[in-house]
Short mmCIF file of C-alpha atoms and ligand atoms in Angstrom, two decimals:
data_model
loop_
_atom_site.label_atom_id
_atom_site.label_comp_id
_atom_site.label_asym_id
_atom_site.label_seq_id
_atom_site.Cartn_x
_atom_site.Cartn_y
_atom_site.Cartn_z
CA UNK A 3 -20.96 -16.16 -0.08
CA UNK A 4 -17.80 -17.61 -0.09
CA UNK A 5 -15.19 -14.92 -1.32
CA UNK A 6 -12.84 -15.70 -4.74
CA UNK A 7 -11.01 -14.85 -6.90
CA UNK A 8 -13.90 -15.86 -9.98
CA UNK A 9 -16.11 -13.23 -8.49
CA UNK A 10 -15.68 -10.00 -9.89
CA UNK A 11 -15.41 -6.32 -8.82
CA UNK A 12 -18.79 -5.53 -8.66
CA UNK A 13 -19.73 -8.52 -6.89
CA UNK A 14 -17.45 -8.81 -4.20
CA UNK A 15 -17.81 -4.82 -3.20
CA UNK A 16 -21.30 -5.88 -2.28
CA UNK A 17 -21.21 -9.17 -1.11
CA UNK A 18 -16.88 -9.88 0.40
CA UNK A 19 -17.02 -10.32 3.88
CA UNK A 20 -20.83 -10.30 4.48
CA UNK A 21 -23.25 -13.20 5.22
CA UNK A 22 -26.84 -14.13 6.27
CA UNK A 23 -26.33 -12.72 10.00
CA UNK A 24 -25.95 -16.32 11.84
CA UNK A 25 -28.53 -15.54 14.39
CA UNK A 26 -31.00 -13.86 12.91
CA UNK A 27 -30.25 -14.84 8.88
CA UNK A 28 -30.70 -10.34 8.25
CA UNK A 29 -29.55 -10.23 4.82
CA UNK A 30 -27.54 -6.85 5.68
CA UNK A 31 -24.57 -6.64 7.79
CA UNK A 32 -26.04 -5.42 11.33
CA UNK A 33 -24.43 -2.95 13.75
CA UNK A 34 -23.18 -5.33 16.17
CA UNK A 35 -23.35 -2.36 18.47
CA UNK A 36 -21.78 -3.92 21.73
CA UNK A 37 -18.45 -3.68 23.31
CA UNK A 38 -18.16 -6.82 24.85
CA UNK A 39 -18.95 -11.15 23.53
CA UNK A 40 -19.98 -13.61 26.37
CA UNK A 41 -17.75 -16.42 26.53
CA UNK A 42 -18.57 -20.26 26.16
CA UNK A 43 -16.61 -20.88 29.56
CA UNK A 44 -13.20 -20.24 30.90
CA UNK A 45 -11.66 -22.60 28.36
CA UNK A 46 -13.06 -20.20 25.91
CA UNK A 47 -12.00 -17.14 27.25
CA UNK A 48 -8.73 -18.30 28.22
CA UNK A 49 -8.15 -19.73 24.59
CA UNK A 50 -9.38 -16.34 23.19
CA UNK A 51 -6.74 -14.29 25.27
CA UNK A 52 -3.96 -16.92 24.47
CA UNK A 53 -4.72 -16.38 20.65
CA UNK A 54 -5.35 -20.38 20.43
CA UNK A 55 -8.59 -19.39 19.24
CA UNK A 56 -10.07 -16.56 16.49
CA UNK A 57 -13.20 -14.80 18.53
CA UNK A 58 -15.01 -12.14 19.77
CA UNK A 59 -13.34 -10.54 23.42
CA UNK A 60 -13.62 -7.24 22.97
CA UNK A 61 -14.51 -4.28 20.39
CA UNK A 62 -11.41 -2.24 20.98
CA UNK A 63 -9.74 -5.50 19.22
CA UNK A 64 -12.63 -6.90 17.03
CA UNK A 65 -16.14 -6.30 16.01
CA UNK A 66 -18.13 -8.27 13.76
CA UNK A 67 -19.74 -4.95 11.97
CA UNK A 68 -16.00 -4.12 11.75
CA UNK A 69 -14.66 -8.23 10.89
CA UNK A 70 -17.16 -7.60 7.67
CA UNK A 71 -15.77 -4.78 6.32
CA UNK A 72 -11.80 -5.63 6.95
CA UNK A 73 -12.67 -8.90 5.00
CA UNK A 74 -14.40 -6.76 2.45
CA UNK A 75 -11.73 -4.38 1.72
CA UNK A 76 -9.15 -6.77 1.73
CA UNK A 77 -10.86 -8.98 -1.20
CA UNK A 78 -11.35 -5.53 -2.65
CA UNK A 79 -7.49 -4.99 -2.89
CA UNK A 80 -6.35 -8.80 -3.23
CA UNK A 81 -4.71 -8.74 0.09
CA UNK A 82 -5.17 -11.77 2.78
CA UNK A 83 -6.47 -9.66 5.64
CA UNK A 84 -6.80 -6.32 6.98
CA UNK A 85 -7.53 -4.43 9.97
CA UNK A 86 -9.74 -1.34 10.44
CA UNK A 87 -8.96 1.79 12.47
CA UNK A 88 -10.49 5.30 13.38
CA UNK A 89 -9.14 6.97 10.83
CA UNK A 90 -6.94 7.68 7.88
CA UNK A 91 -3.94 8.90 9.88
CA UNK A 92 -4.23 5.65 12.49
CA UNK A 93 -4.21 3.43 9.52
CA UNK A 94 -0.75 4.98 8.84
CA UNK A 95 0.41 4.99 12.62
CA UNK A 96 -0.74 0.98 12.67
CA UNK A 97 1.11 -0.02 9.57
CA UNK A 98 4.30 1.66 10.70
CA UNK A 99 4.28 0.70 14.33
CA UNK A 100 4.77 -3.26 13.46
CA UNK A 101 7.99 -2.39 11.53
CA UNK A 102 9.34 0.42 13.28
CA UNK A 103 11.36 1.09 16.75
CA UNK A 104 13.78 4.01 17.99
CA UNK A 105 16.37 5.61 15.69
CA UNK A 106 14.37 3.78 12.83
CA UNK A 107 13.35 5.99 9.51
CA UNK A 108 10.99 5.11 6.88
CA UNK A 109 11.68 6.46 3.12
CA UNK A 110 8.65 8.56 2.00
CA UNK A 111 7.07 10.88 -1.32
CA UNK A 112 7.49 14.44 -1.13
CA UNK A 113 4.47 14.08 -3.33
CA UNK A 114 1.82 13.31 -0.21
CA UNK A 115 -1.80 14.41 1.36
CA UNK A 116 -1.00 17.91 3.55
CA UNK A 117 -1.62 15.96 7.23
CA UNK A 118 0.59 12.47 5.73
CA UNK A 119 3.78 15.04 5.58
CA UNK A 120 2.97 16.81 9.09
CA UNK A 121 3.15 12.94 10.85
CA UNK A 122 5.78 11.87 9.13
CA UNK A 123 8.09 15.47 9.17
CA UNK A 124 7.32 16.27 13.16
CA UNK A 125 4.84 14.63 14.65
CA UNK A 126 6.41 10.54 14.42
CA UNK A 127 9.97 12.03 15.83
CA UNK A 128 8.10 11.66 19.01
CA UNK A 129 8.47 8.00 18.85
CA UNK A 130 12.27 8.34 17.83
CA UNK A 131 11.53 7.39 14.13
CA UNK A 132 12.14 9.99 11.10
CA UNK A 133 11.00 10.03 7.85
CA UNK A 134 13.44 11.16 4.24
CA UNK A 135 11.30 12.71 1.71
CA UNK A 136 12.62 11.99 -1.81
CA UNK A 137 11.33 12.72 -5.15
CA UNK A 138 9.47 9.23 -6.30
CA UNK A 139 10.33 9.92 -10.18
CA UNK A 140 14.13 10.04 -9.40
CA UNK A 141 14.58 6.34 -8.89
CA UNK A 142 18.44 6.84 -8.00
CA UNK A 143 17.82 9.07 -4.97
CA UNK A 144 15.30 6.80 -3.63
CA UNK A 145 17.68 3.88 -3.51
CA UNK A 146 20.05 6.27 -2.55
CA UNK A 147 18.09 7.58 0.86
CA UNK A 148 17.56 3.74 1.93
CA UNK A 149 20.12 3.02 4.50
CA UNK A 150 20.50 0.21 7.60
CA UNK A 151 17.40 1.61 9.55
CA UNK A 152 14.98 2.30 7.11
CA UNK A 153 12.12 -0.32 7.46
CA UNK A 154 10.11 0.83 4.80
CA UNK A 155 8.87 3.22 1.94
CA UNK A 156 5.91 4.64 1.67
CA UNK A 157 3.85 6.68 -1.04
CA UNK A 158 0.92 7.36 -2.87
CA UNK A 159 -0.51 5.62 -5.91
CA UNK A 160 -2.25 8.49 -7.04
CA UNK A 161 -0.84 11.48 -5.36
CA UNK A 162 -3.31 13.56 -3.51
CA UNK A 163 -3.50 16.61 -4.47
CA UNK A 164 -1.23 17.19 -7.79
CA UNK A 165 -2.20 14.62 -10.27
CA UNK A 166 0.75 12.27 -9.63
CA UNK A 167 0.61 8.96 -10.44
CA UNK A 168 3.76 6.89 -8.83
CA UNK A 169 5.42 4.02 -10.49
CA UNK A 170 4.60 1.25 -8.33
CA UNK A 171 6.78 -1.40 -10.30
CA UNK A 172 9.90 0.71 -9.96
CA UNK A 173 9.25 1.25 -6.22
CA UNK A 174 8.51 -2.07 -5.18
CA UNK A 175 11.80 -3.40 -7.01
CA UNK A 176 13.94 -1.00 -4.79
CA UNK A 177 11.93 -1.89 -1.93
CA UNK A 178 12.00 -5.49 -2.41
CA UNK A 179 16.06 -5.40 -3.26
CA UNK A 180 16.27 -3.71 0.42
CA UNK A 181 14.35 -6.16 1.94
CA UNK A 182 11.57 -3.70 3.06
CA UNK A 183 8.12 -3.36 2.66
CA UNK A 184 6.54 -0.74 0.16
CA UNK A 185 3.49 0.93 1.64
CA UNK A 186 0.95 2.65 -0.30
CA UNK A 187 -1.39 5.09 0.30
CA UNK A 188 -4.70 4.32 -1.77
CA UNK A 189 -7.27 6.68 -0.99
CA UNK A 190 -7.33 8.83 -3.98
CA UNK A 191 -7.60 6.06 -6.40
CA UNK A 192 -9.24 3.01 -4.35
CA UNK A 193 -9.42 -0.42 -5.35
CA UNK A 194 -11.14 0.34 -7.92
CA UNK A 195 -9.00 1.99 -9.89
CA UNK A 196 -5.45 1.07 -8.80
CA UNK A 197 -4.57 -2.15 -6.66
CA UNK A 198 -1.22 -1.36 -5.50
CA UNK A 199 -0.68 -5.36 -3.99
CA UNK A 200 -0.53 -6.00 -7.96
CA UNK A 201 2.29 -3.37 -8.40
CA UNK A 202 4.10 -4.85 -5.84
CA UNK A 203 2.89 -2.96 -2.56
CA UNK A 204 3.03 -5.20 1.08
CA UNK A 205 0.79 -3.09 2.64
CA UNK A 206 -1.88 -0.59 1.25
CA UNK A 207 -3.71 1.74 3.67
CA UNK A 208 -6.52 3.63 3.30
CA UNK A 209 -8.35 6.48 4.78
CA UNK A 210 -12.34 4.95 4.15
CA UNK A 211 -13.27 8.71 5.01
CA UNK A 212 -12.95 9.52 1.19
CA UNK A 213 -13.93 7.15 -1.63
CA UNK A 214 -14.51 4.28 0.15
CA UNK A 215 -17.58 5.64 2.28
CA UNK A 216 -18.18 8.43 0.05
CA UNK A 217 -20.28 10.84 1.46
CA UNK A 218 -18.78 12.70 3.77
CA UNK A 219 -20.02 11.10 6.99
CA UNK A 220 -17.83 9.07 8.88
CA UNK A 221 -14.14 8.80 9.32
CA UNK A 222 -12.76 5.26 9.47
CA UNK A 223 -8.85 3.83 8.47
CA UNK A 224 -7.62 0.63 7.29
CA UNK A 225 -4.48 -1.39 6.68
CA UNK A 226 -4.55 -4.21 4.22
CA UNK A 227 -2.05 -6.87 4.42
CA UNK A 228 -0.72 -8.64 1.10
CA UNK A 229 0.21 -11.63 3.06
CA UNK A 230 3.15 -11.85 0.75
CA UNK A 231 6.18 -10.23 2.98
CA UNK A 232 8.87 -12.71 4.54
CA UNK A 233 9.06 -11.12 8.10
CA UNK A 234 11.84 -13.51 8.72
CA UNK A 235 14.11 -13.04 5.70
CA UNK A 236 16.12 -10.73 7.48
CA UNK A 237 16.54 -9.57 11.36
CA UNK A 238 14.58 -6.27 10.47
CA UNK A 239 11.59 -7.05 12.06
CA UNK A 240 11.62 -8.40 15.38
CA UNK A 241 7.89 -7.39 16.51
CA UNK A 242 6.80 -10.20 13.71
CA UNK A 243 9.74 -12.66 13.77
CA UNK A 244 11.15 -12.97 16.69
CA UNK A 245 9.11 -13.94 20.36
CA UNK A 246 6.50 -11.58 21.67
CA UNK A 247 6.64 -11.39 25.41
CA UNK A 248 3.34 -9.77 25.66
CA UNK A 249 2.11 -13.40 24.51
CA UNK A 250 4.38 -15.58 26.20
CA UNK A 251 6.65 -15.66 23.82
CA UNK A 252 4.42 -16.12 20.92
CA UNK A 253 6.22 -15.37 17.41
CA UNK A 254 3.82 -13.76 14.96
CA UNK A 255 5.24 -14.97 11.43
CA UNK A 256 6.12 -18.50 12.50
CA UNK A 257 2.22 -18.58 14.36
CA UNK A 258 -0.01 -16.83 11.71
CA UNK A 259 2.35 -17.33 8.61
CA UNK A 260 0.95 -14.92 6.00
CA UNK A 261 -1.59 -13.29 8.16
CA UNK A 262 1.13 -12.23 10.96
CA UNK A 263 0.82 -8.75 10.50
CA UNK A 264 -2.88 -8.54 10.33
CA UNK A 265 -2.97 -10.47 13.67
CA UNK A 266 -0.45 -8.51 14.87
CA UNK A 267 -2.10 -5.57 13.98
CA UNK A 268 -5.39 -6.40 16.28
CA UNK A 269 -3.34 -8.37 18.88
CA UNK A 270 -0.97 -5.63 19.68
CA UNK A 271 -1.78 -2.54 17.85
CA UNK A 272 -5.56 -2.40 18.57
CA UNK A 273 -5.10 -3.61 21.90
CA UNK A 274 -2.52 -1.09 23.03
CA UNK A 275 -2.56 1.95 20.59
CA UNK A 276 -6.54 1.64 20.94
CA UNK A 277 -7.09 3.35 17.39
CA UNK A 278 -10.48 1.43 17.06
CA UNK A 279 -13.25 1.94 14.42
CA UNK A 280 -16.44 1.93 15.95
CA UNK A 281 -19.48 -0.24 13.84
CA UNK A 282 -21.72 2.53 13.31
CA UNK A 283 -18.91 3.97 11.11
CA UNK A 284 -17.96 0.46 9.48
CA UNK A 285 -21.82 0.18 8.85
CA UNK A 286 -21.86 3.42 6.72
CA UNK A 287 -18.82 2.72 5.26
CA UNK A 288 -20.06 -0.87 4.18
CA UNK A 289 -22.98 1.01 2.44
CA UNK A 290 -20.45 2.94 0.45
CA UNK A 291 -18.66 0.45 -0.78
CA UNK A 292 -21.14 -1.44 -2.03
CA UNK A 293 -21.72 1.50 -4.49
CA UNK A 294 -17.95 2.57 -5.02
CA UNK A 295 -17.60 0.94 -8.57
CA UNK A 296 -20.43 3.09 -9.69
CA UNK A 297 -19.46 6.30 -8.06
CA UNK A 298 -15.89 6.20 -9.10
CA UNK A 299 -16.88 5.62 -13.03
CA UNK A 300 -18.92 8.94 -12.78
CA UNK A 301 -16.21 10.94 -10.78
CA UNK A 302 -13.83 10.15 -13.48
CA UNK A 303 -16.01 10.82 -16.23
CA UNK A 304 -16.93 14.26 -14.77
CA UNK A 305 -13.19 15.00 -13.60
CA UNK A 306 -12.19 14.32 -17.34
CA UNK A 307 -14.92 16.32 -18.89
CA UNK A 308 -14.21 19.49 -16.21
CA UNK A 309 -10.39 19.19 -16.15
CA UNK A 310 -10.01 19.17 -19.99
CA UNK A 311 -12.43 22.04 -19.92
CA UNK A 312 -10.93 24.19 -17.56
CA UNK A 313 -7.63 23.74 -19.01
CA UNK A 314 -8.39 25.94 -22.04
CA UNK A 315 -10.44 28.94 -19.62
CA UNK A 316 -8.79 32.58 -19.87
CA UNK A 317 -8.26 32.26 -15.46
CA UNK A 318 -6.55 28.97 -15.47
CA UNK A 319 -2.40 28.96 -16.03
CA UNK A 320 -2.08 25.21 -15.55
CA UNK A 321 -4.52 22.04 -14.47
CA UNK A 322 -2.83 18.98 -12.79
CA UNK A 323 -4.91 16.15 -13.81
CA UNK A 324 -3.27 12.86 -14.27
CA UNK A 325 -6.08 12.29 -17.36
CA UNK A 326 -5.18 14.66 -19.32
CA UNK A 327 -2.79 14.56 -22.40
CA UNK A 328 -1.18 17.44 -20.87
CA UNK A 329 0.29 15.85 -17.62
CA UNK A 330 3.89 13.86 -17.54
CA UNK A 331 1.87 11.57 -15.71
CA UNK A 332 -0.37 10.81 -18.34
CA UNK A 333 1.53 7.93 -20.04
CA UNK A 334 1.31 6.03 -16.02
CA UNK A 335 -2.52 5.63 -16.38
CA UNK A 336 -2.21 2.86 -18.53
CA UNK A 337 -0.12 0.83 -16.11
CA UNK A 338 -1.35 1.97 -12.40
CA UNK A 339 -4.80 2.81 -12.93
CA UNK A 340 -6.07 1.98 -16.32
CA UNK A 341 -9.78 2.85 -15.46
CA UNK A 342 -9.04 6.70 -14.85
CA UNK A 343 -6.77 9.00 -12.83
CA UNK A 344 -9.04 9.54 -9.80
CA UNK A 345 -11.55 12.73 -9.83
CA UNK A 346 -8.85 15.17 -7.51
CA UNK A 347 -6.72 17.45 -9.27
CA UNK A 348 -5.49 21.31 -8.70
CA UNK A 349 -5.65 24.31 -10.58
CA UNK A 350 -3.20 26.98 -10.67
CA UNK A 351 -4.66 30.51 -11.50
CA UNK A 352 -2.84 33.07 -12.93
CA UNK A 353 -4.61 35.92 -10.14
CA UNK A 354 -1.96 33.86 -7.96
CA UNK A 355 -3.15 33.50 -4.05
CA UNK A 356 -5.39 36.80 -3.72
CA UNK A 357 -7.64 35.06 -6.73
CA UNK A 358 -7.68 31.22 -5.28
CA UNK A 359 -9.04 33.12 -1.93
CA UNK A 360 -11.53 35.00 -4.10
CA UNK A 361 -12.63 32.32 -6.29
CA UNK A 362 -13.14 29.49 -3.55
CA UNK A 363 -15.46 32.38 -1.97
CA UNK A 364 -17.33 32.67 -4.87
CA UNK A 365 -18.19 28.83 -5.69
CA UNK A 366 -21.98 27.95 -4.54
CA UNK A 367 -22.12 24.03 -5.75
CA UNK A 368 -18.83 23.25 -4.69
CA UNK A 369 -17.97 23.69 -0.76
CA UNK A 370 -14.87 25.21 0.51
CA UNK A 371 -14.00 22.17 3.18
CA UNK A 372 -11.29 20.18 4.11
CA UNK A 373 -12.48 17.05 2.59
CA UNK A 374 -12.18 15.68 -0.80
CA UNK A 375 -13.75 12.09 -1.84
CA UNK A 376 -17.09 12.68 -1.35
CA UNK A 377 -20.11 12.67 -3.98
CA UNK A 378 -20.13 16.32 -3.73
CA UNK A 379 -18.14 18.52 -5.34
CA UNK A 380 -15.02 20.02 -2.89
CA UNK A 381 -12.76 22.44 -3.00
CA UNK A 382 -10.04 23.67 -0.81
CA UNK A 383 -7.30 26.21 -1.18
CA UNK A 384 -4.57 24.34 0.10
CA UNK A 385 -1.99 26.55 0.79
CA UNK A 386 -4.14 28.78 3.32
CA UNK A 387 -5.18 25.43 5.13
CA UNK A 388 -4.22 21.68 4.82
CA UNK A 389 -0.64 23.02 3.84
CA UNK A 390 -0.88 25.63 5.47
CA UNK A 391 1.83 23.94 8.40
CA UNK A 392 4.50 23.43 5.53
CA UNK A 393 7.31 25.26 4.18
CA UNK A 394 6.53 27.65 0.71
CA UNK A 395 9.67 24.46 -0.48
CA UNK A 396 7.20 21.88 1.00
CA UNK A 397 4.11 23.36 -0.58
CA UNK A 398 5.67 23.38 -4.12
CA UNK A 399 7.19 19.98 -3.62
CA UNK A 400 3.36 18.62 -2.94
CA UNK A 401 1.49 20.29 -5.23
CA UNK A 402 -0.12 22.81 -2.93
CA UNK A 403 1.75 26.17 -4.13
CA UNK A 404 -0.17 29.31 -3.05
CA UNK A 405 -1.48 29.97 -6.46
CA UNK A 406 -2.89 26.19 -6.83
CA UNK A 407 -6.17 25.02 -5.73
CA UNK A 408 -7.46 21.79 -4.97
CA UNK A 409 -10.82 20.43 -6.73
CA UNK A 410 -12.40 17.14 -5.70
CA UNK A 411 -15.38 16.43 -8.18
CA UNK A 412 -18.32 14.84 -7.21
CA UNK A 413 -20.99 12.80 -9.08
CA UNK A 414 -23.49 15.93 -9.94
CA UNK A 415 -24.47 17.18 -13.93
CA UNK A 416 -21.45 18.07 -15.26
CA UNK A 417 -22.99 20.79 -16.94
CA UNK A 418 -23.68 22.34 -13.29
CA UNK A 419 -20.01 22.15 -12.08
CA UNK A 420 -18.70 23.98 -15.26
CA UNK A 421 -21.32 26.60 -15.05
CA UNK A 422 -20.43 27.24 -11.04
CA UNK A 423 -17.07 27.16 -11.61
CA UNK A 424 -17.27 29.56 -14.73
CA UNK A 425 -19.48 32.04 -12.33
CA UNK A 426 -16.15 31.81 -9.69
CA UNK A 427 -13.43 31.93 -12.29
CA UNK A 428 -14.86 35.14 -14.12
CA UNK A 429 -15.64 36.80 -10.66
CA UNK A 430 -11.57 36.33 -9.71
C1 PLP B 10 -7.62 12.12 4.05
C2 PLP B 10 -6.38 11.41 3.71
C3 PLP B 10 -5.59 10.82 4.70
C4 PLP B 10 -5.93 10.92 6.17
O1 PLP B 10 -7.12 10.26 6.44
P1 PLP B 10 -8.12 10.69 7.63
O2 PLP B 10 -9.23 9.71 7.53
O3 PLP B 10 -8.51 12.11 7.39
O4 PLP B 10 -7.31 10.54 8.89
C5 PLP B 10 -4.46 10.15 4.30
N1 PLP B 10 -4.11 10.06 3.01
C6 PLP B 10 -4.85 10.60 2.04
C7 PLP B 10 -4.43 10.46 0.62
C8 PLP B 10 -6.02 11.30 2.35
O5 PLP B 10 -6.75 11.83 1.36
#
């Protein structure tokens, strides 16, 4: 089918990016499960490595399996192309590495997933860049922190884990007066419900490990472009303006106008940082998606039902949930992500740490992982694992404070999740 705007959500989660298989006319999207294309002749190949030509070389750069579901979740988010990657954190490592160089620092939530703040505190300093976490509600200390070297800011649009909701608007004017891009972490509220390019956002990235595949089975990344950025408006951004010499001198905005950074991103990043997503996990993922419309109305129908409910048990001191009148980020659902506020939230109980231990111990539907997105129900006690690395400052700050714990509901009865959790809660 030929992708546009006059489709609608539904449609295009099944159908973006897929056709009758050329060769074979297999309605599906097959695992094109081989690393390497033959070439017409050397005109071909040559024209292929030369970037003359859009083709099949190699799967560490592109994939077919893979092509289908970049051009999928792209449509899905309104952006003009995308590129896929092995995971969550590479999708964040390949939208930064275009922009960013030595002594460079991006401008970054405090409020951000556990492993996002470990890369971005130690772990990019490696690669001489830094990252300045700021509080995303105070609008003056976020223009403030933007200096000569930042190259971009980067958040969540809903906030994983603390039922935060950012305001995209007010972030992508400050980014846009700098001249930067805004990047935005999707995964907690997918396409579905929040499409951050409409806010404002350049690029939106995406672990496909949660939502987006669903159930828990594969990990996969992506990096969608909005095709909207000016690369050349200012001097910022030399790996997209100016020449590349690793193709002959080849400059990336002037060549591929709005689709420079998704080239760039398979061109250079895929070639050389080698982050690839392999078909067999696009091919799963594709299933997801094709449900993820479905899945996400349930998860926020159950994560309403469950969060209002557990609000008013004797256990509970506070529940997070961007959905419920209760939450300063209530009034922000309207705007970013008028179908619901995601299905992740945290619960602080008054038995403080000791209890969270206890009660994650005692849960039987709901599985103590390190996981959250999937159709079952998850729950993790963040503080004594995914934030576990931070400071007790850093845990607070993200939502994860040792009293708080992390539920991710699935798509079971309702009635089932309230009656498991009420077994834990009275056992604490
Ligand atoms: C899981 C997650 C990531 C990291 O993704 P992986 O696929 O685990 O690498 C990044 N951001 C958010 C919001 C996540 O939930």
């Amino acid at each position: 089918m030929t992708d546009g705007p006059e489709y609608g959500f539904d449609t295009l989660q099944i159908h973006a990016g897929a056709r009758p298989d050329p060769a074979t006319g297999a309605r599906q999207v097959p695992i094109y499960q081989t690393t390497a294309y033959v070439f017409r002749d050397a005109d071909h190949a040559a024209a292929l490595f030369n970037l003359q030509e859009v083709g099949y070389i190699y799967s560490r750069l592109t994939n077919p399996t893979v092509a289908a579901l970049q051009e999928r979740v792209a449509t899905m988010e309104g952006g003009v192309g995308a590129v896929c990657c092995s995971s969550g954190h590479a999708a964040q490592i390949m939208a930064l590495f275009p922009l960013m160089g030595p002594g460079k620092n991006i401008v970054v939530s405090t409020r951000l997933y556990g492993g996002t703040v470990t890369q971005f505190s130690q772990t990019i300093k490696r690669f001489g860049w830094s990252a300045t976490f700021v509080d995303f509600d105070d609008l003056d200390a976020v223009k403030a922190a933007i200096d000569d070297d930042t190259r971009a800011v980067f958040c969540e649009s809903i906030a994983n884990p603390g039922g935060y909701i950012t305001d995209l608007d007010a972030i992508s004017a400050i980014s846009d007066a700098a001249g930067i891009p805004l990047i935005v972490d999707n995964t907690s509220a997918t396409p579905y419900l929040c499409r951050p390019i409409e806010h404002g956002a350049t690029l939106v990235v995406h672990s496909l490990t949660k939502y987006l595949t669903g159930n828990g089975t594969v990990m996969g990344g992506c990096v969608v472009d909005s095709g909207k950025f000016d690369w050349t408006a200012n001097d910022k951004f030399p790996s997209l303006s100016e020449p590349e010499p690793a193709y002959h001198g080849l400059k990336f905005a002037e060549t591929f106008g709005p689709l420079a950074f998704t080239f760039h991103g398979i061109a250079i990043g895929l070639r050389d940082l080698g982050m690839t997503l392999n078909p067999q996990a696009a091919h799963y993922t594709l299933m997801g998606i094709e449900t993820l419309s479905l899945r996400m109305q349930k998860h926020v129908e159950n994560a309403m039902e469950i969060a209002a409910w557990l609000e008013t048990h004797d256990a509970v001191e506070a529940v997070t949930y961007a959905g419920l009148p209760s939450s300063p980020y209530n009034h922000r659902v309207e705007k970013i992500c008028p179908k619901g506020a995601g299905a992740l939230f945290t619960v602080a109980l008054k038995g403080g740490y000791d209890a969270c231990t206890k009660f994650v111990d005692s849960l039987e539907i709901f599985s103590h992982v390190a996981n959250l997105g999937d159709t079952r129900s998850l729950v993790i006690h963040s503080a004594s694992t995914t934030h576990r690395q931070l400071t007790l400052e850093q845990q607070v700050a993200a939502g994860a404070a040792p009293n708080v714990v992390r539920i991710s509901i699935g798509t079971e009865d309702p009635a089932d999740l309230k009656a498991d959790l009420n077994k834990a809660l009275n056992a604490v």
